[in-house]
XYZ file of N, CA and C in Angstrom:
597
model
N 40.862 49.231 -65.575
C 41.741 49.314 -65.710
C 41.970 48.168 -65.695
N 43.268 48.558 -65.925
C 43.863 46.602 -65.785
C 45.254 46.655 -64.910
N 45.556 46.153 -64.370
C 47.004 45.843 -63.718
C 48.280 44.945 -64.198
N 49.193 44.742 -64.521
C 50.913 44.813 -65.295
C 51.907 44.888 -63.564
N 52.289 46.159 -63.147
C 53.163 45.411 -63.080
C 53.282 46.920 -60.407
N 54.293 47.310 -60.289
C 53.924 47.315 -58.185
C 53.940 48.575 -58.596
N 53.486 48.768 -56.587
C 53.708 50.170 -56.118
C 53.015 50.581 -54.569
N 54.013 51.795 -53.588
C 53.180 51.559 -52.207
C 52.435 52.688 -52.676
N 51.767 53.285 -51.346
C 50.875 54.241 -51.205
C 51.111 54.926 -50.049
N 50.617 56.019 -50.104
C 50.119 57.505 -49.357
C 49.077 58.488 -49.832
N 48.931 59.641 -48.895
C 47.973 60.085 -49.125
C 48.443 61.016 -47.802
N 47.820 62.798 -48.412
C 48.408 63.885 -47.798
C 46.639 63.831 -46.995
N 46.238 64.669 -46.184
C 44.995 65.395 -46.044
C 44.866 66.239 -46.963
N 44.942 67.274 -47.857
C 44.271 67.431 -48.562
C 44.656 67.139 -50.063
N 45.369 65.564 -49.789
C 45.378 65.033 -51.314
C 45.772 63.156 -51.201
N 45.134 62.618 -51.504
C 45.316 61.432 -51.190
C 45.867 60.430 -51.606
N 47.004 60.111 -51.436
C 48.189 60.092 -52.941
C 48.562 57.985 -51.845
N 49.672 57.674 -52.823
C 50.234 56.514 -52.296
C 51.465 56.122 -53.265
N 52.117 55.273 -52.725
C 53.339 54.965 -53.978
C 53.604 52.936 -53.873
N 53.492 52.656 -54.811
C 52.744 51.482 -54.815
C 53.936 50.785 -54.605
N 54.281 49.752 -53.942
C 54.511 48.401 -53.066
C 55.187 47.133 -54.803
N 55.932 47.354 -55.221
C 56.015 46.523 -56.652
C 54.802 45.405 -56.457
N 54.254 45.209 -56.844
C 52.765 44.952 -57.917
C 52.442 44.165 -58.400
N 53.293 44.914 -59.710
C 53.777 44.361 -61.183
C 51.813 44.545 -61.571
N 51.997 46.231 -61.531
C 49.779 46.636 -63.038
C 50.474 47.644 -63.440
N 49.141 47.534 -64.012
C 49.440 48.799 -64.402
C 47.566 49.082 -64.766
N 47.510 50.976 -65.935
C 46.328 50.951 -65.599
C 46.108 50.979 -66.963
N 45.138 50.607 -67.453
C 44.063 51.334 -68.888
C 43.395 50.775 -68.540
N 42.587 52.665 -69.435
C 40.545 52.602 -69.697
C 40.512 51.550 -70.438
N 39.517 50.369 -69.880
C 38.758 49.971 -70.669
C 38.259 49.289 -72.282
N 38.205 51.275 -71.687
C 37.422 51.508 -72.809
C 37.749 52.310 -74.244
N 39.519 52.051 -73.574
C 40.211 52.891 -74.943
C 40.140 53.707 -74.623
N 39.608 54.226 -73.306
C 39.615 56.341 -73.518
C 40.886 55.716 -73.128
N 41.730 57.412 -74.047
C 43.370 57.033 -73.008
C 42.841 58.707 -71.716
N 44.317 57.851 -70.652
C 44.297 59.471 -69.566
C 44.346 60.272 -70.116
N 43.946 61.461 -69.437
C 44.234 62.594 -69.537
C 46.536 63.172 -69.894
N 46.473 64.673 -70.574
C 48.577 63.991 -70.829
C 49.028 64.196 -69.516
N 50.501 63.324 -69.441
C 50.972 63.738 -68.152
C 51.154 64.932 -68.136
N 51.962 66.025 -69.071
C 52.299 67.607 -68.785
C 50.735 68.316 -67.893
N 49.411 67.940 -68.061
C 49.238 68.300 -67.386
C 48.626 68.704 -65.788
N 49.827 67.560 -65.341
C 49.104 67.517 -63.552
C 51.211 67.578 -62.924
N 51.902 67.913 -63.664
C 53.458 68.009 -63.739
C 53.482 68.337 -62.277
N 53.884 70.559 -62.631
C 53.275 71.188 -61.658
C 52.660 70.989 -59.701
N 51.935 70.174 -59.741
C 51.394 69.735 -58.630
C 51.392 68.777 -58.192
N 52.344 68.310 -59.290
C 52.982 66.015 -58.698
C 54.192 66.537 -58.434
N 54.847 68.136 -58.761
C 55.709 68.450 -58.224
C 56.096 69.030 -56.625
N 55.269 69.850 -56.885
C 55.125 70.270 -55.701
C 54.271 69.468 -54.150
N 53.462 68.889 -54.747
C 53.864 66.757 -53.808
C 54.734 66.491 -53.707
N 55.123 65.896 -54.271
C 56.933 65.108 -54.537
C 57.696 66.125 -52.929
N 57.316 67.158 -53.134
C 58.262 68.226 -52.245
C 57.737 68.086 -50.901
N 56.745 68.285 -51.206
C 55.785 68.558 -49.339
C 56.171 66.616 -48.871
N 56.071 65.763 -49.844
C 56.123 64.246 -49.416
C 57.423 64.122 -49.022
N 58.411 64.958 -49.330
C 59.741 64.980 -48.945
C 60.382 65.379 -47.664
N 58.953 66.303 -46.754
C 59.033 66.978 -45.938
C 58.649 66.119 -45.067
N 57.098 65.429 -45.038
C 56.282 64.679 -44.140
C 56.733 63.655 -44.183
N 57.351 62.773 -45.065
C 57.686 61.345 -44.991
C 58.990 60.799 -45.464
N 60.160 61.875 -44.439
C 61.844 61.660 -44.807
C 61.859 60.065 -44.756
N 62.280 60.331 -45.875
C 62.489 58.638 -46.260
C 62.661 57.824 -47.209
N 61.433 58.092 -47.489
C 60.506 57.028 -48.008
C 60.739 57.888 -49.519
N 61.057 56.693 -50.745
C 61.426 56.205 -51.668
C 60.550 57.265 -52.743
N 61.083 58.371 -53.563
C 59.628 59.185 -54.235
C 60.090 58.758 -55.733
N 61.109 57.781 -55.478
C 60.995 57.775 -57.483
C 60.322 55.825 -58.004
N 60.105 55.626 -56.804
C 58.989 54.128 -57.131
C 57.518 54.914 -57.864
N 56.683 54.014 -58.411
C 55.337 54.470 -58.736
C 54.575 54.857 -57.448
N 54.228 56.190 -57.827
C 53.556 56.013 -56.897
C 51.841 57.044 -57.267
N 51.336 56.156 -56.506
C 49.110 56.653 -57.665
C 49.243 57.983 -56.205
N 48.634 58.749 -56.865
C 47.814 60.139 -55.648
C 46.937 60.806 -56.122
N 45.766 60.427 -55.046
C 44.722 60.753 -55.277
C 43.685 62.478 -54.686
N 43.830 63.135 -56.250
C 43.612 64.220 -55.410
C 42.337 64.269 -55.286
N 41.216 64.492 -54.063
C 39.889 64.539 -53.725
C 39.493 65.732 -54.011
N 39.940 66.901 -54.333
C 39.693 67.954 -54.953
C 38.950 68.129 -56.325
N 40.129 67.496 -57.093
C 39.828 67.257 -58.317
C 39.615 66.497 -59.587
N 38.938 65.364 -57.513
C 38.920 64.097 -58.244
C 39.547 63.433 -59.586
N 40.391 62.930 -59.526
C 42.059 62.577 -59.990
C 42.414 61.587 -59.179
N 42.943 60.320 -60.823
C 44.966 59.588 -60.034
C 45.369 60.522 -60.478
N 46.766 60.935 -60.248
C 48.627 60.408 -60.840
C 48.628 59.981 -60.819
N 49.031 58.765 -61.376
C 50.342 58.368 -61.241
C 51.595 58.310 -62.015
N 52.588 57.597 -60.537
C 53.131 58.700 -61.160
C 54.633 58.545 -60.880
N 55.620 58.029 -61.902
C 56.840 56.994 -61.756
C 58.279 57.078 -62.689
N 59.281 57.998 -60.978
C 60.674 58.078 -61.098
C 60.311 59.560 -61.598
N 58.973 60.457 -60.210
C 59.042 61.919 -60.288
C 57.897 62.341 -61.091
N 57.609 62.177 -61.888
C 57.334 62.531 -63.774
C 55.769 61.994 -63.316
N 55.012 62.641 -64.054
C 53.107 61.998 -64.408
C 53.635 61.296 -65.623
N 52.842 60.379 -65.033
C 52.716 58.681 -66.470
C 51.537 59.317 -67.026
N 50.866 59.006 -66.287
C 49.287 59.444 -66.675
C 47.948 59.727 -65.575
N 47.440 60.996 -65.536
C 45.567 60.861 -65.247
C 44.577 60.471 -65.120
N 44.289 59.833 -63.957
C 42.215 59.129 -64.344
C 42.003 60.157 -64.046
N 40.306 60.285 -64.395
C 39.393 60.896 -63.953
C 38.819 59.418 -62.087
N 38.486 59.586 -61.405
C 37.564 58.921 -60.461
C 37.192 59.529 -59.294
N 36.469 59.218 -58.229
C 34.887 59.440 -57.688
C 35.919 59.484 -56.270
N 35.649 59.910 -54.862
C 35.689 59.433 -54.036
C 34.926 59.989 -53.303
N 34.104 59.827 -51.841
C 33.433 59.314 -51.411
C 32.477 60.598 -51.140
N 30.939 60.734 -51.402
C 30.353 61.038 -51.625
C 30.167 62.376 -49.873
N 30.855 61.308 -48.667
C 30.855 62.764 -47.617
C 32.625 63.092 -46.436
N 33.341 63.493 -48.376
C 34.565 63.761 -48.444
C 35.468 62.720 -47.023
N 36.344 63.287 -47.379
C 37.775 63.158 -46.634
C 37.304 62.945 -45.521
N 37.862 61.631 -44.520
C 38.426 60.863 -43.629
C 38.534 59.752 -43.355
N 38.787 59.026 -41.345
C 39.310 58.178 -41.331
C 37.893 57.107 -41.017
N 37.699 58.057 -40.311
C 36.606 57.311 -38.908
C 35.784 55.832 -39.206
N 35.537 54.176 -38.893
C 34.865 53.881 -39.177
C 33.552 54.475 -39.444
N 33.043 53.707 -40.456
C 31.360 54.492 -41.132
C 30.956 55.417 -40.629
N 31.949 55.741 -40.997
C 31.710 57.280 -41.431
C 31.198 57.733 -43.217
N 31.928 56.671 -44.709
C 31.510 56.105 -45.701
C 32.270 57.411 -46.060
N 33.447 57.555 -45.694
C 34.408 58.910 -45.980
C 35.135 58.126 -46.868
N 36.062 58.758 -47.803
C 37.904 58.915 -48.509
C 38.660 58.885 -47.118
N 39.372 57.877 -46.470
C 40.833 58.603 -45.955
C 42.118 59.473 -46.353
N 42.672 60.105 -45.479
C 43.640 60.163 -45.690
C 45.264 59.348 -45.104
N 46.236 60.242 -45.536
C 47.284 59.357 -45.008
C 48.380 59.221 -46.013
N 49.491 58.141 -45.332
C 49.791 57.609 -46.445
C 49.361 55.837 -46.595
N 49.252 55.872 -47.304
C 49.215 54.269 -47.501
C 49.552 53.531 -48.178
N 49.845 51.631 -48.229
C 50.205 50.891 -49.014
C 49.300 50.217 -49.661
N 49.600 49.503 -50.647
C 48.871 48.716 -51.351
C 48.926 47.306 -50.964
N 47.898 47.005 -50.348
C 48.153 45.042 -49.230
C 47.337 44.819 -50.203
N 46.679 44.386 -51.423
C 46.668 43.248 -52.082
C 45.937 43.844 -53.481
N 46.352 43.454 -53.854
C 45.486 43.005 -55.841
C 44.631 41.794 -55.976
N 42.860 42.215 -56.699
C 42.425 40.865 -56.944
C 41.229 41.047 -58.179
N 41.292 40.523 -58.865
C 40.228 40.928 -60.251
C 41.341 40.114 -61.652
N 42.303 39.221 -61.046
C 43.203 39.036 -62.600
C 42.280 38.114 -63.336
N 41.693 38.485 -64.829
C 41.274 37.389 -65.625
C 39.365 37.909 -65.659
N 39.577 38.606 -64.589
C 38.140 39.269 -64.061
C 37.470 40.334 -65.688
N 36.585 39.999 -66.260
C 35.807 40.495 -67.805
C 35.219 41.508 -67.078
N 35.670 43.321 -68.124
C 35.078 44.809 -67.467
C 33.919 44.676 -66.917
N 33.536 45.431 -65.322
C 32.196 44.772 -65.175
C 31.424 43.998 -64.486
N 33.136 43.050 -63.778
C 32.420 41.527 -63.777
C 32.788 41.969 -62.242
N 31.371 41.479 -61.575
C 30.701 42.269 -60.366
C 32.056 41.208 -59.111
N 32.693 41.563 -58.010
C 33.332 41.129 -57.285
C 32.562 41.127 -55.842
N 32.645 40.690 -54.705
C 32.042 40.451 -53.852
C 33.209 40.010 -52.287
N 33.061 40.422 -51.578
C 34.282 39.780 -50.838
C 35.318 39.076 -51.390
N 36.085 40.523 -52.882
C 37.100 40.378 -53.445
C 36.842 38.818 -54.427
N 36.189 38.602 -54.302
C 36.252 37.395 -55.666
C 35.158 37.671 -56.862
N 35.878 36.829 -57.681
C 33.952 36.926 -59.200
C 33.237 36.523 -58.745
N 31.807 37.110 -59.322
C 30.774 36.034 -58.565
C 30.583 35.517 -59.746
N 30.316 35.991 -60.770
C 30.490 35.462 -62.405
C 29.171 36.117 -63.195
N 28.663 37.250 -62.378
C 28.153 37.623 -62.331
C 28.064 39.256 -63.277
N 28.014 39.948 -64.388
C 28.144 40.911 -64.687
C 27.364 42.356 -64.887
N 27.754 43.390 -64.267
C 26.942 45.170 -64.363
C 26.538 45.766 -65.546
N 25.871 45.510 -65.706
C 25.139 46.573 -66.687
C 25.532 47.610 -66.741
N 25.992 48.416 -67.273
C 26.311 49.053 -67.729
C 26.066 50.524 -68.595
N 24.119 50.203 -68.853
C 23.607 51.233 -68.681
C 22.674 51.272 -67.906
N 22.574 50.516 -66.914
C 21.593 50.586 -65.893
C 21.673 52.212 -65.364
N 20.220 52.779 -65.555
C 20.847 54.093 -64.611
C 19.480 54.640 -63.282
N 19.056 53.302 -62.951
C 18.364 53.042 -61.228
C 19.656 53.686 -60.051
N 18.235 53.185 -59.464
C 19.828 53.558 -58.389
C 21.198 53.073 -58.060
N 22.936 53.320 -57.657
C 23.100 52.986 -57.045
C 23.993 51.852 -56.664
N 24.045 50.878 -57.142
C 23.789 49.672 -56.184
C 25.570 49.872 -55.653
N 26.591 50.976 -55.713
C 28.491 50.564 -55.318
C 28.459 48.978 -55.426
N 28.288 48.421 -56.190
C 29.017 47.094 -57.278
C 30.540 48.026 -56.920
N 31.346 46.762 -56.962
C 32.705 46.578 -57.690
C 32.871 45.713 -58.468
N 33.387 46.731 -59.519
C 33.840 44.820 -60.942
C 34.795 45.123 -61.064
N 35.315 44.416 -61.741
C 36.594 44.688 -62.580
C 37.541 43.887 -61.844
N 37.944 45.417 -61.479
C 39.200 44.513 -59.760
C 39.388 45.779 -58.772
N 40.013 45.246 -58.110
C 40.818 45.896 -56.485
C 42.168 45.853 -55.863
N 41.926 47.238 -56.041
C 43.240 47.519 -54.901
C 42.947 47.193 -54.163
N 43.146 46.868 -52.547
C 43.021 46.998 -51.070
C 44.275 47.358 -50.680
N 43.975 48.905 -50.242
C 45.197 49.343 -49.436
C 45.251 49.606 -47.647
N 46.390 49.674 -47.431
C 46.269 49.225 -45.735
C 46.843 50.600 -45.467
N 46.178 51.200 -44.390
C 46.436 52.870 -43.886
C 48.243 52.518 -43.117
N 48.837 53.572 -43.843
C 50.397 52.807 -42.942
C 51.281 54.470 -42.263
N 50.053 54.887 -40.784
C 49.484 55.611 -39.401
C 48.714 55.542 -38.667
N 49.974 55.420 -37.970
C 48.816 54.521 -36.907
C 48.254 55.950 -35.662
N 47.186 55.538 -35.457
C 45.862 56.561 -35.337
C 45.414 56.928 -36.603
N 45.716 57.862 -37.423
C 45.542 58.158 -38.750
C 44.674 57.350 -39.523
N 45.291 56.838 -39.588
C 44.737 55.677 -40.879
C 45.030 53.468 -40.832
N 45.757 53.983 -39.580
C 45.748 52.524 -39.380
C 45.510 51.856 -38.040
N 45.276 50.980 -37.073
C 44.229 50.849 -35.958
C 43.641 51.577 -35.436
N 42.490 50.797 -34.651
C 41.284 50.881 -33.888
C 40.149 51.165 -35.050
N 39.251 52.741 -34.234
C 39.070 53.419 -35.448
C 39.138 53.467 -36.936
N 40.085 53.722 -36.768
C 39.980 54.225 -38.125
C 41.791 53.069 -39.329
N 41.023 52.475 -38.846
C 42.362 51.385 -39.542
C 41.587 51.116 -41.046
N 41.304 52.120 -42.825
C 42.166 51.794 -43.223
C 41.731 50.135 -44.481
N 42.568 49.149 -44.008
C 42.659 47.199 -43.991
C 41.168 46.873 -43.382
N 40.973 47.602 -42.226
C 39.570 47.266 -41.759
C 38.300 47.204 -42.461
N 38.777 49.143 -42.645
C 37.240 49.392 -43.781
C 37.302 49.028 -44.953
N 38.043 47.721 -45.538
C 37.673 47.513 -46.981
C 38.391 48.183 -47.587
N 39.467 49.362 -47.391
C 38.688 50.667 -49.022
C 39.291 50.127 -49.867
N 39.603 50.062 -51.124
C 39.784 49.987 -51.827
C 39.944 51.349 -52.873
N 40.962 51.041 -54.632
C 40.921 51.607 -55.189
C 39.764 50.311 -56.721
N 38.666 50.451 -56.910
C 38.056 49.401 -57.650
C 37.113 49.947 -58.734
N 37.849 49.256 -59.962
C 35.951 49.633 -60.316
C 33.918 49.843 -60.496
N 33.462 50.498 -61.222
C 32.647 50.733 -60.661
C 31.782 50.025 -62.032
N 30.331 50.160 -61.461
C 29.401 50.031 -62.377
C 28.693 51.208 -62.819
N 28.736 52.170 -62.319
C 28.421 53.023 -62.233
C 29.491 54.029 -63.711
N 29.414 54.226 -63.772
C 30.929 55.430 -64.458
C 30.051 56.358 -64.683
N 29.413 56.683 -64.575
C 28.755 58.061 -65.072
C 28.979 58.768 -63.284
N 29.193 58.044 -62.547
C 29.588 59.061 -61.371
C 30.412 59.449 -61.060
N 31.356 59.083 -62.025
C 33.391 59.137 -62.072
C 33.383 60.941 -62.546
N 34.478 61.652 -61.039
C 34.459 62.885 -61.962
C 33.863 63.893 -60.475
N 33.025 62.764 -59.736
C 32.141 63.130 -58.781
C 31.789 62.214 -57.359
N 32.579 63.108 -56.037
C 32.157 62.403 -54.484
C 31.373 61.617 -55.219
N 31.266 60.899 -55.290
C 30.081 59.866 -55.003
C 29.967 58.216 -54.681
N 31.185 57.914 -53.898
C 31.438 56.481 -53.569
C 30.902 56.415 -51.924
N 31.207 55.069 -50.793
C 31.044 55.843 -49.969
C 31.890 54.912 -48.726
N 33.580 55.773 -49.737
C 34.111 55.630 -49.153
C 35.828 55.598 -49.815
N 35.598 54.535 -50.373
C 36.280 53.943 -51.995
C 36.064 54.706 -52.926
N 37.908 54.776 -54.024
C 37.394 55.196 -55.256
C 37.970 54.582 -56.643
N 37.086 55.122 -56.610
C 35.761 54.093 -58.311
C 36.787 54.794 -59.720
N 36.628 53.503 -60.100
C 37.950 53.954 -61.297
C 36.721 54.028 -62.190
N 36.705 53.789 -63.933
C 36.291 53.388 -65.060
C 36.601 52.078 -64.924
N 35.694 50.942 -65.912
C 36.976 49.556 -66.112
C 37.596 49.578 -66.998
């Protein structure tokens, strides 16, 4: 994935959703693999936006929205209420949840707090959100090291008691949308809580 413009983040209990604040980013498959056709998810997104209007009144749903479906293991990029693209992802092996040290993918409304990785090559390894100068081996078939590669969108929960504050704080848990060295895991629940994408 590579970045360009902005958006804010949100999530529902069943589906992980976000609208990104203006961060100026765009997603593209680094290997040239096209995302799924937008029309494939428009019906789902229409239902989601209807739900969002009721659950989060006053939110501007014409902004860019990222919606992660834990059930489908897909990220839907929505702009002006239309699906722009659908990407395969990998969420937590342990399923959804917000408690610290649960290794679960959080639910609820989120925003993108910060982005990291400008200029990092595909499969570049990031630690503490900084490029180490090392590249992960995409052909590595051993133990999943859960390396964070290429890019990071750090998330910040916006719902006190659900994903913000105390032991349920997504920001403190360092929940990211990020590239992974283990691209073979994409499409299955296999992360330690973050949302993995292809590089």
